[in-house]
Tab-separated table of N, CA and C in Angstrom:
chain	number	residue	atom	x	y	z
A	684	UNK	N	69.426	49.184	-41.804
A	684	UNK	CA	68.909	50.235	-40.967
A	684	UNK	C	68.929	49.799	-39.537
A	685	UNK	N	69.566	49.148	-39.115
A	685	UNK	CA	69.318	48.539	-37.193
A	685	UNK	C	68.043	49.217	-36.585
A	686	UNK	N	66.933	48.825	-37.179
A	686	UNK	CA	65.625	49.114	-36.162
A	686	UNK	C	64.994	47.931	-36.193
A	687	UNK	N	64.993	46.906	-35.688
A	687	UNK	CA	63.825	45.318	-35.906
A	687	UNK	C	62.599	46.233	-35.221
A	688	UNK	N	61.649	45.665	-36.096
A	688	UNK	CA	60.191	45.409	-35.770
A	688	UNK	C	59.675	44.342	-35.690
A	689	UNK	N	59.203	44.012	-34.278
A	689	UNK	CA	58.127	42.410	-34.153
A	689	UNK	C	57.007	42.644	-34.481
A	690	UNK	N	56.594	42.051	-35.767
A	690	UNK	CA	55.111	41.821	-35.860
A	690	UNK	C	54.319	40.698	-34.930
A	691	UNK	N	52.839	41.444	-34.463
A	691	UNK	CA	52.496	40.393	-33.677
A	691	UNK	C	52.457	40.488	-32.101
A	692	UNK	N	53.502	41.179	-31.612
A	692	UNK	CA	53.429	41.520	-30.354
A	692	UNK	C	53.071	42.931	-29.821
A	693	UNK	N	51.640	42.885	-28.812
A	693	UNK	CA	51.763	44.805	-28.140
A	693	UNK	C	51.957	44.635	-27.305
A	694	UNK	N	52.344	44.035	-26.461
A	694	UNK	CA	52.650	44.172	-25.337
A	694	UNK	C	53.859	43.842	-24.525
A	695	UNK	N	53.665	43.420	-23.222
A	695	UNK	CA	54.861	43.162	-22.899
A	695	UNK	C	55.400	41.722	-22.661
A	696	UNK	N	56.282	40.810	-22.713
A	696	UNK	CA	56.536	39.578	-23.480
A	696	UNK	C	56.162	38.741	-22.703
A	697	UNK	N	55.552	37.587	-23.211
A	697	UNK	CA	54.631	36.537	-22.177
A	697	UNK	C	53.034	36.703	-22.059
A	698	UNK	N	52.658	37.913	-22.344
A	698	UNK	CA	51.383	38.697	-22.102
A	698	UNK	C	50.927	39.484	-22.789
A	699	UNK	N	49.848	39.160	-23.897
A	699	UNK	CA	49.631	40.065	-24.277
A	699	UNK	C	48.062	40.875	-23.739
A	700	UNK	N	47.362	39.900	-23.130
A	700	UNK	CA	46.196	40.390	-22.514
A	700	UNK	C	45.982	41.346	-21.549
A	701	UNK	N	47.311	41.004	-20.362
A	701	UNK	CA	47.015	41.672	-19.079
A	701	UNK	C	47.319	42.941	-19.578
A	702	UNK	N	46.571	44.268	-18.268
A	702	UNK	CA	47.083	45.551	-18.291
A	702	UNK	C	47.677	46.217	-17.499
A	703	UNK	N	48.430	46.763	-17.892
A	703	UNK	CA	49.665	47.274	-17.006
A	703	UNK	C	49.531	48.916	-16.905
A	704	UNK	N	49.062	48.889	-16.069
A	704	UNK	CA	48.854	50.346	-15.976
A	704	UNK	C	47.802	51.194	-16.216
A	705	UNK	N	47.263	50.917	-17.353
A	705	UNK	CA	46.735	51.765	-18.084
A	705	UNK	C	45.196	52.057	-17.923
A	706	UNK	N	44.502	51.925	-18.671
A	706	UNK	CA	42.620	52.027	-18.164
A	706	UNK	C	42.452	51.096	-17.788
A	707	UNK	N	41.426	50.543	-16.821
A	707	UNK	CA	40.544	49.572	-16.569
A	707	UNK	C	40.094	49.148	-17.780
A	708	UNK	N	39.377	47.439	-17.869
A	708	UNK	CA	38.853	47.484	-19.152
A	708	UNK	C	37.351	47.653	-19.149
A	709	UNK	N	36.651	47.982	-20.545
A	709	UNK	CA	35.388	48.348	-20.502
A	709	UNK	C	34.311	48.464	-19.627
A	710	UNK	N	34.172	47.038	-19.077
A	710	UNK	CA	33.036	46.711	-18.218
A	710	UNK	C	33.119	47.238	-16.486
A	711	UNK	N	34.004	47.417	-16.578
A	711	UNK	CA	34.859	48.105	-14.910
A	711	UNK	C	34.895	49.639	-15.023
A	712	UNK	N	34.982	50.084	-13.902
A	712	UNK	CA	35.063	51.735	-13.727
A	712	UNK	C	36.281	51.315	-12.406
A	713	UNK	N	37.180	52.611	-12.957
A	713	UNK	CA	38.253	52.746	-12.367
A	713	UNK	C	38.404	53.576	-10.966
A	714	UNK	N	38.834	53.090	-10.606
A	714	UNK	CA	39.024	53.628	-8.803
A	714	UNK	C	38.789	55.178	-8.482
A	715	UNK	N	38.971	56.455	-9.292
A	715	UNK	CA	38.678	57.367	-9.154
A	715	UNK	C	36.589	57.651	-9.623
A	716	UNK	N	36.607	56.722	-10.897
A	716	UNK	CA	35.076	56.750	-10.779
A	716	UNK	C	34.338	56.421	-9.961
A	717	UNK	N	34.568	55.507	-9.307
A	717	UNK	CA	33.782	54.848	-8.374
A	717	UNK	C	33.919	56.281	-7.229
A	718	UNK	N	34.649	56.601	-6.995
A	718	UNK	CA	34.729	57.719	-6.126
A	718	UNK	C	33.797	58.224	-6.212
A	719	UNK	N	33.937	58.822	-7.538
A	719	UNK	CA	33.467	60.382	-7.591
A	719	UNK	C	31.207	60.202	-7.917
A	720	UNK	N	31.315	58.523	-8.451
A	720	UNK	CA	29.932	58.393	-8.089
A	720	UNK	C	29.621	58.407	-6.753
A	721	UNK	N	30.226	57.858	-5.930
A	721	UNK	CA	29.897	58.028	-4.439
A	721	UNK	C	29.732	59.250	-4.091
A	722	UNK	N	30.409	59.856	-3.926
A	722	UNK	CA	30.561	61.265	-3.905
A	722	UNK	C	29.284	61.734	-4.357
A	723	UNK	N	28.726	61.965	-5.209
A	723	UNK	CA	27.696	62.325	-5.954
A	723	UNK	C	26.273	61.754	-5.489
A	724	UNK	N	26.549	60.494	-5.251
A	724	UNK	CA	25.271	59.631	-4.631
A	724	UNK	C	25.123	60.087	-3.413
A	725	UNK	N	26.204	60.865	-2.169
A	725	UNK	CA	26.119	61.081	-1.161
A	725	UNK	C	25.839	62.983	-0.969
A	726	UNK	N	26.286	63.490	-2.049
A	726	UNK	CA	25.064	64.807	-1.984
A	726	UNK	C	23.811	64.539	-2.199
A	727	UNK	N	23.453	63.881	-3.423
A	727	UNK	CA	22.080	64.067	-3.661
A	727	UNK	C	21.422	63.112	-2.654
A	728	UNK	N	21.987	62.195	-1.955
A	728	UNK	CA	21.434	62.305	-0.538
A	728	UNK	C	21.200	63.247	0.491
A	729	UNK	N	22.686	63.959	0.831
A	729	UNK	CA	22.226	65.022	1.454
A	729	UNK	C	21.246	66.194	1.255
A	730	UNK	N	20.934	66.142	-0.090
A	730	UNK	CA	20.509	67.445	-0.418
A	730	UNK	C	18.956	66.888	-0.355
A	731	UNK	N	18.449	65.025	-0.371
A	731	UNK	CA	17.291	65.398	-0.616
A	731	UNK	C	16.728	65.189	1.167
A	732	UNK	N	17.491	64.822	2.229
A	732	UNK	CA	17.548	64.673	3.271
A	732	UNK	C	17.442	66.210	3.774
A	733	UNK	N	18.052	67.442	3.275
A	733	UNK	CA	17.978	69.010	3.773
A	733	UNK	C	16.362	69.137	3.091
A	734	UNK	N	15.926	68.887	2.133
A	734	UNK	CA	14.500	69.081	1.154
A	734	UNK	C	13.773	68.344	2.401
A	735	UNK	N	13.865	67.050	2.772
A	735	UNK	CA	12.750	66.705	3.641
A	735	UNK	C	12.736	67.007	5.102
A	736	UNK	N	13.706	67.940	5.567
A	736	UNK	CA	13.840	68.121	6.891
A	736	UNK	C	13.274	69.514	6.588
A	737	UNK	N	13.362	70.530	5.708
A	737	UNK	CA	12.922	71.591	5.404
A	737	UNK	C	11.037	71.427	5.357
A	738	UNK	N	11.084	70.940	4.609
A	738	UNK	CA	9.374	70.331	4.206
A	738	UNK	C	8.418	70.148	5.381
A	739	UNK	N	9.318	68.959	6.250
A	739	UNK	CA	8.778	68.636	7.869
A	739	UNK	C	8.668	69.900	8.529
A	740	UNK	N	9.571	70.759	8.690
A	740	UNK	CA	9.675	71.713	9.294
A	740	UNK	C	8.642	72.980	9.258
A	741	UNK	N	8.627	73.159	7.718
A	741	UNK	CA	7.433	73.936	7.169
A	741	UNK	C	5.895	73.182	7.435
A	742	UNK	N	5.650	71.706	7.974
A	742	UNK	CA	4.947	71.560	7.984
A	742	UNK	C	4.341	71.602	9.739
A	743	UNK	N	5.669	71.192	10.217
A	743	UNK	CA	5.312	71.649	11.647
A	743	UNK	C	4.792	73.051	12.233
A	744	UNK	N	5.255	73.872	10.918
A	744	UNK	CA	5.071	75.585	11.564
A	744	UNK	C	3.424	75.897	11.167
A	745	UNK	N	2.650	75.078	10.137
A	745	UNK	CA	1.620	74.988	9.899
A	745	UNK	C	0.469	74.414	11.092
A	746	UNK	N	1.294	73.489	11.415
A	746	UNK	CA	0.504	72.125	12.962
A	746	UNK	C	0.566	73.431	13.583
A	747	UNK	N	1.465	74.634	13.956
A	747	UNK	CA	1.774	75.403	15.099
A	747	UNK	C	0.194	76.068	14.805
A	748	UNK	N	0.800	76.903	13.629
A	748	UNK	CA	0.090	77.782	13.491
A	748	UNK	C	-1.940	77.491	13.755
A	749	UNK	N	-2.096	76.416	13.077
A	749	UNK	CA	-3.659	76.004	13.310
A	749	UNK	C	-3.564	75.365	14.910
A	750	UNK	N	-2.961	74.631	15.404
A	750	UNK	CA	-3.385	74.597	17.009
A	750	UNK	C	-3.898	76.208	17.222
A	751	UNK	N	-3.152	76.901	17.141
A	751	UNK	CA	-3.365	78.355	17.936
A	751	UNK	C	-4.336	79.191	17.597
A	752	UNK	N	-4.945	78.540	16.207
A	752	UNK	CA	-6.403	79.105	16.042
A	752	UNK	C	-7.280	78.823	16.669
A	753	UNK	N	-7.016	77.316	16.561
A	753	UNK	CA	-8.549	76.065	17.583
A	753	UNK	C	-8.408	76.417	18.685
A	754	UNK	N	-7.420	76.671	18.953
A	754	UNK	CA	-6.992	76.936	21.160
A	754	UNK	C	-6.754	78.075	21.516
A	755	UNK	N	-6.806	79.165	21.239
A	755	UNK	CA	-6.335	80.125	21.271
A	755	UNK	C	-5.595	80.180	23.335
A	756	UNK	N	-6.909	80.130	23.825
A	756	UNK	CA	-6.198	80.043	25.277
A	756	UNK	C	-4.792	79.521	25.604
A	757	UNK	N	-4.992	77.954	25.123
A	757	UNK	CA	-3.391	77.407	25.580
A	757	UNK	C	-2.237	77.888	24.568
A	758	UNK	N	-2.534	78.606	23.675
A	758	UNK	CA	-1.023	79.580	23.087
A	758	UNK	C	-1.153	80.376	23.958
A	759	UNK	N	-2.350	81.176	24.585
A	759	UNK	CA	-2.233	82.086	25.891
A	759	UNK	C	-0.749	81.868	27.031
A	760	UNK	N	-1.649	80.810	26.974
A	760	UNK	CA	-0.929	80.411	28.547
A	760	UNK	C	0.487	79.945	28.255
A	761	UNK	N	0.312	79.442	26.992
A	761	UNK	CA	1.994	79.069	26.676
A	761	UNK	C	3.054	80.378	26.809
A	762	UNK	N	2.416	81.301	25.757
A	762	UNK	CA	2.880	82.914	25.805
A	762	UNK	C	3.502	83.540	26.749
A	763	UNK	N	2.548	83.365	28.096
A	763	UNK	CA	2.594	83.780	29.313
A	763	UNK	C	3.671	83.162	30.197
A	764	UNK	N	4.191	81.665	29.987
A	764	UNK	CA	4.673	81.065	30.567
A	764	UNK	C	6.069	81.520	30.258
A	765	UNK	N	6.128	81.345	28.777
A	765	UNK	CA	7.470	81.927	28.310
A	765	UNK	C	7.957	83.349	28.758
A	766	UNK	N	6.709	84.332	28.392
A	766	UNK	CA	7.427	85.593	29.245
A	766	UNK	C	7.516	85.764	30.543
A	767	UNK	N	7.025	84.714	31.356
A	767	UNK	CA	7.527	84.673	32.718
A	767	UNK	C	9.559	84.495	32.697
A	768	UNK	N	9.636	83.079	32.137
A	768	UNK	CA	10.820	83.121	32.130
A	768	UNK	C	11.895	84.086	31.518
A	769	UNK	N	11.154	84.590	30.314
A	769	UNK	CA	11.932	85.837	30.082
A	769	UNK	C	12.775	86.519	31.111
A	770	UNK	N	11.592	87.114	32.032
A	770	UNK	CA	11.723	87.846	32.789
A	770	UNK	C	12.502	87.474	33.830
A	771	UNK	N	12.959	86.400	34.086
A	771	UNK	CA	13.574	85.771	35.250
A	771	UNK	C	14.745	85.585	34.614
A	772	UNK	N	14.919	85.467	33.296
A	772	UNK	CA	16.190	85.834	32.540
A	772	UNK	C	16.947	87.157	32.788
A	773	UNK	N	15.658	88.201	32.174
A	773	UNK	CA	16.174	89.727	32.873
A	773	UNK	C	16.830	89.755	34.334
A	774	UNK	N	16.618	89.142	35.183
A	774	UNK	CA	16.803	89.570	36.107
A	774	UNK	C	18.284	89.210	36.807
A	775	UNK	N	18.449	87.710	36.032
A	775	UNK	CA	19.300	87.124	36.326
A	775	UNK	C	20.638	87.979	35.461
A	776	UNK	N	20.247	88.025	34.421
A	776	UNK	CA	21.262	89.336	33.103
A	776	UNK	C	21.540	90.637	34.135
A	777	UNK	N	20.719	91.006	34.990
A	777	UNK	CA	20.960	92.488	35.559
A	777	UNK	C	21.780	92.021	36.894
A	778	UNK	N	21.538	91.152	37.395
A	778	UNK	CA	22.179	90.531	38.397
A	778	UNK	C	23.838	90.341	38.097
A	779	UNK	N	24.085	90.312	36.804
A	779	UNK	CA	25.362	90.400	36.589
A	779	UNK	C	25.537	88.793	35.679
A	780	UNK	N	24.769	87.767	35.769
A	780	UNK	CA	25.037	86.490	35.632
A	780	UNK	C	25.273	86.585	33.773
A	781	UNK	N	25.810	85.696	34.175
A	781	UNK	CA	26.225	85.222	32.090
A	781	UNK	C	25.558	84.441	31.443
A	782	UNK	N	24.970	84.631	30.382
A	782	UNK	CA	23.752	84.057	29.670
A	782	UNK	C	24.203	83.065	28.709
A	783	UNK	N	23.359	81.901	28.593
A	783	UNK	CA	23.720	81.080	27.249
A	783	UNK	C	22.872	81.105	25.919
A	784	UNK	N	23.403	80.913	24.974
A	784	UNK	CA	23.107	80.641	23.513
A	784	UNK	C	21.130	80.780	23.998
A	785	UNK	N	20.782	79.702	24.753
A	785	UNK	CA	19.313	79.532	24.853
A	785	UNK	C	19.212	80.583	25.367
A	786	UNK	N	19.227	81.213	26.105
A	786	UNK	CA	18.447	82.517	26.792
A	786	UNK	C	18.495	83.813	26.153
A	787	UNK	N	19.726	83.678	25.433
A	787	UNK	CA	19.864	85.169	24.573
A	787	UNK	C	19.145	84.940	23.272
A	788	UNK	N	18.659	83.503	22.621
A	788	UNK	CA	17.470	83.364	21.938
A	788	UNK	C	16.259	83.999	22.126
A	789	UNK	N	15.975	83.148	23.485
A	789	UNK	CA	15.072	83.597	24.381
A	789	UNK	C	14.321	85.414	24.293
A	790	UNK	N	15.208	85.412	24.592
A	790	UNK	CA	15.145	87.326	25.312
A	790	UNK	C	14.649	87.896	23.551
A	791	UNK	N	15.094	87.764	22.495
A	791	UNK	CA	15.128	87.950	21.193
A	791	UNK	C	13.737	87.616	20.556
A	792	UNK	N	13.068	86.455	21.379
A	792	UNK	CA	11.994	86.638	21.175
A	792	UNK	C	10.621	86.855	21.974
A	793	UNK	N	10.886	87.857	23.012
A	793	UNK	CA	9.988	88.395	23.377
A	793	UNK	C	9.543	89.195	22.706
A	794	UNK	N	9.626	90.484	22.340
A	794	UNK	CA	8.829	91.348	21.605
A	794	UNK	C	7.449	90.748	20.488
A	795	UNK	N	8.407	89.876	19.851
A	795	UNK	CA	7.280	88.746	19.409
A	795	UNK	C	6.396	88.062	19.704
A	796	UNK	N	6.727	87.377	20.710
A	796	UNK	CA	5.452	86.944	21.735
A	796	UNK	C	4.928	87.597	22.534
A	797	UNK	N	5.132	89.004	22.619
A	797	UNK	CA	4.286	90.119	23.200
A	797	UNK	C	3.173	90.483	22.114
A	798	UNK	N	3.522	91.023	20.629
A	798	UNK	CA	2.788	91.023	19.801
A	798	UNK	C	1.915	89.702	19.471
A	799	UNK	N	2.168	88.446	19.723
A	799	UNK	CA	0.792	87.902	19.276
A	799	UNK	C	-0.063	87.631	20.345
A	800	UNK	N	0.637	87.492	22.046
A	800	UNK	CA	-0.154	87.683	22.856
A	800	UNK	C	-1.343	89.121	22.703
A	801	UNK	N	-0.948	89.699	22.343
A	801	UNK	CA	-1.959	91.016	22.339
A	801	UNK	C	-3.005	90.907	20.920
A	802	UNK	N	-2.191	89.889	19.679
A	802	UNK	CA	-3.459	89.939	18.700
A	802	UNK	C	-4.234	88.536	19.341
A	803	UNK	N	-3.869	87.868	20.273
A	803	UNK	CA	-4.989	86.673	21.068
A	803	UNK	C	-6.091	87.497	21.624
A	804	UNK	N	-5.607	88.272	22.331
A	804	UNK	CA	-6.730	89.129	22.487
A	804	UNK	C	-7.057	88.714	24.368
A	805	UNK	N	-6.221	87.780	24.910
A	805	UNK	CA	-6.255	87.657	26.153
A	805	UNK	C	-6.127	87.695	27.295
């Protein structure tokens, strides 16, 4: 039948241990795993880094909110200060001038700080 079979040998001659190509062995993770744990380790970083910047944030709006009970005056005067500049915004907008990102914020929230100036009561 001209087919020899070597018993004894899998591989390739000289070597039967090394690997050529094929998987990493057991105890190793192969170059795409290692990736894709990184990868993975670096969302659930990001994501718990967005959770604690969110958290801080919600907790700062709380600090806001109770200053402005205890003080009511200096949210007054803060109020007041801001719709000054508002207004010097307006003027500069009617004047013809071109506004940035901050001022057209700005202007967006007056009506708002008109309404809690008026529930201050001052």
């Amino acid at each position: 039948s001209g087919v020899k079979v070597q018993a004894g040998r899998t591989g390739p001659v000289g070597s039967s241990a090394s690997v050529v190509g094929g998987s990493a062995p057991a105890n190793q993770k192969s170059k795409s795993a290692i990736r894709r744990d990184k990868q993975k380790l670096a969302k659930e970083k990001a994501e718990k880094e967005a959770e604690e910047a969110e958290r801080r944030k919600a907790e700062e709006e709380k600090a806001k909110i109770e200053a402005n009970r205890t003080d009511p005056a200096k949210r007054s005067k803060k109020i007041k200060k801001v719709l000054k500049q508002i207004d010097e915004i307006k003027a500069k907008r009617d004047g013809g001038a071109e506004l940035n990102e901050d001022q057209v914020a700005k202007l967006a929230t007056e009506e708002e700080l008109r309404k809690e100036l008026a529930e201050l009561g001052l």
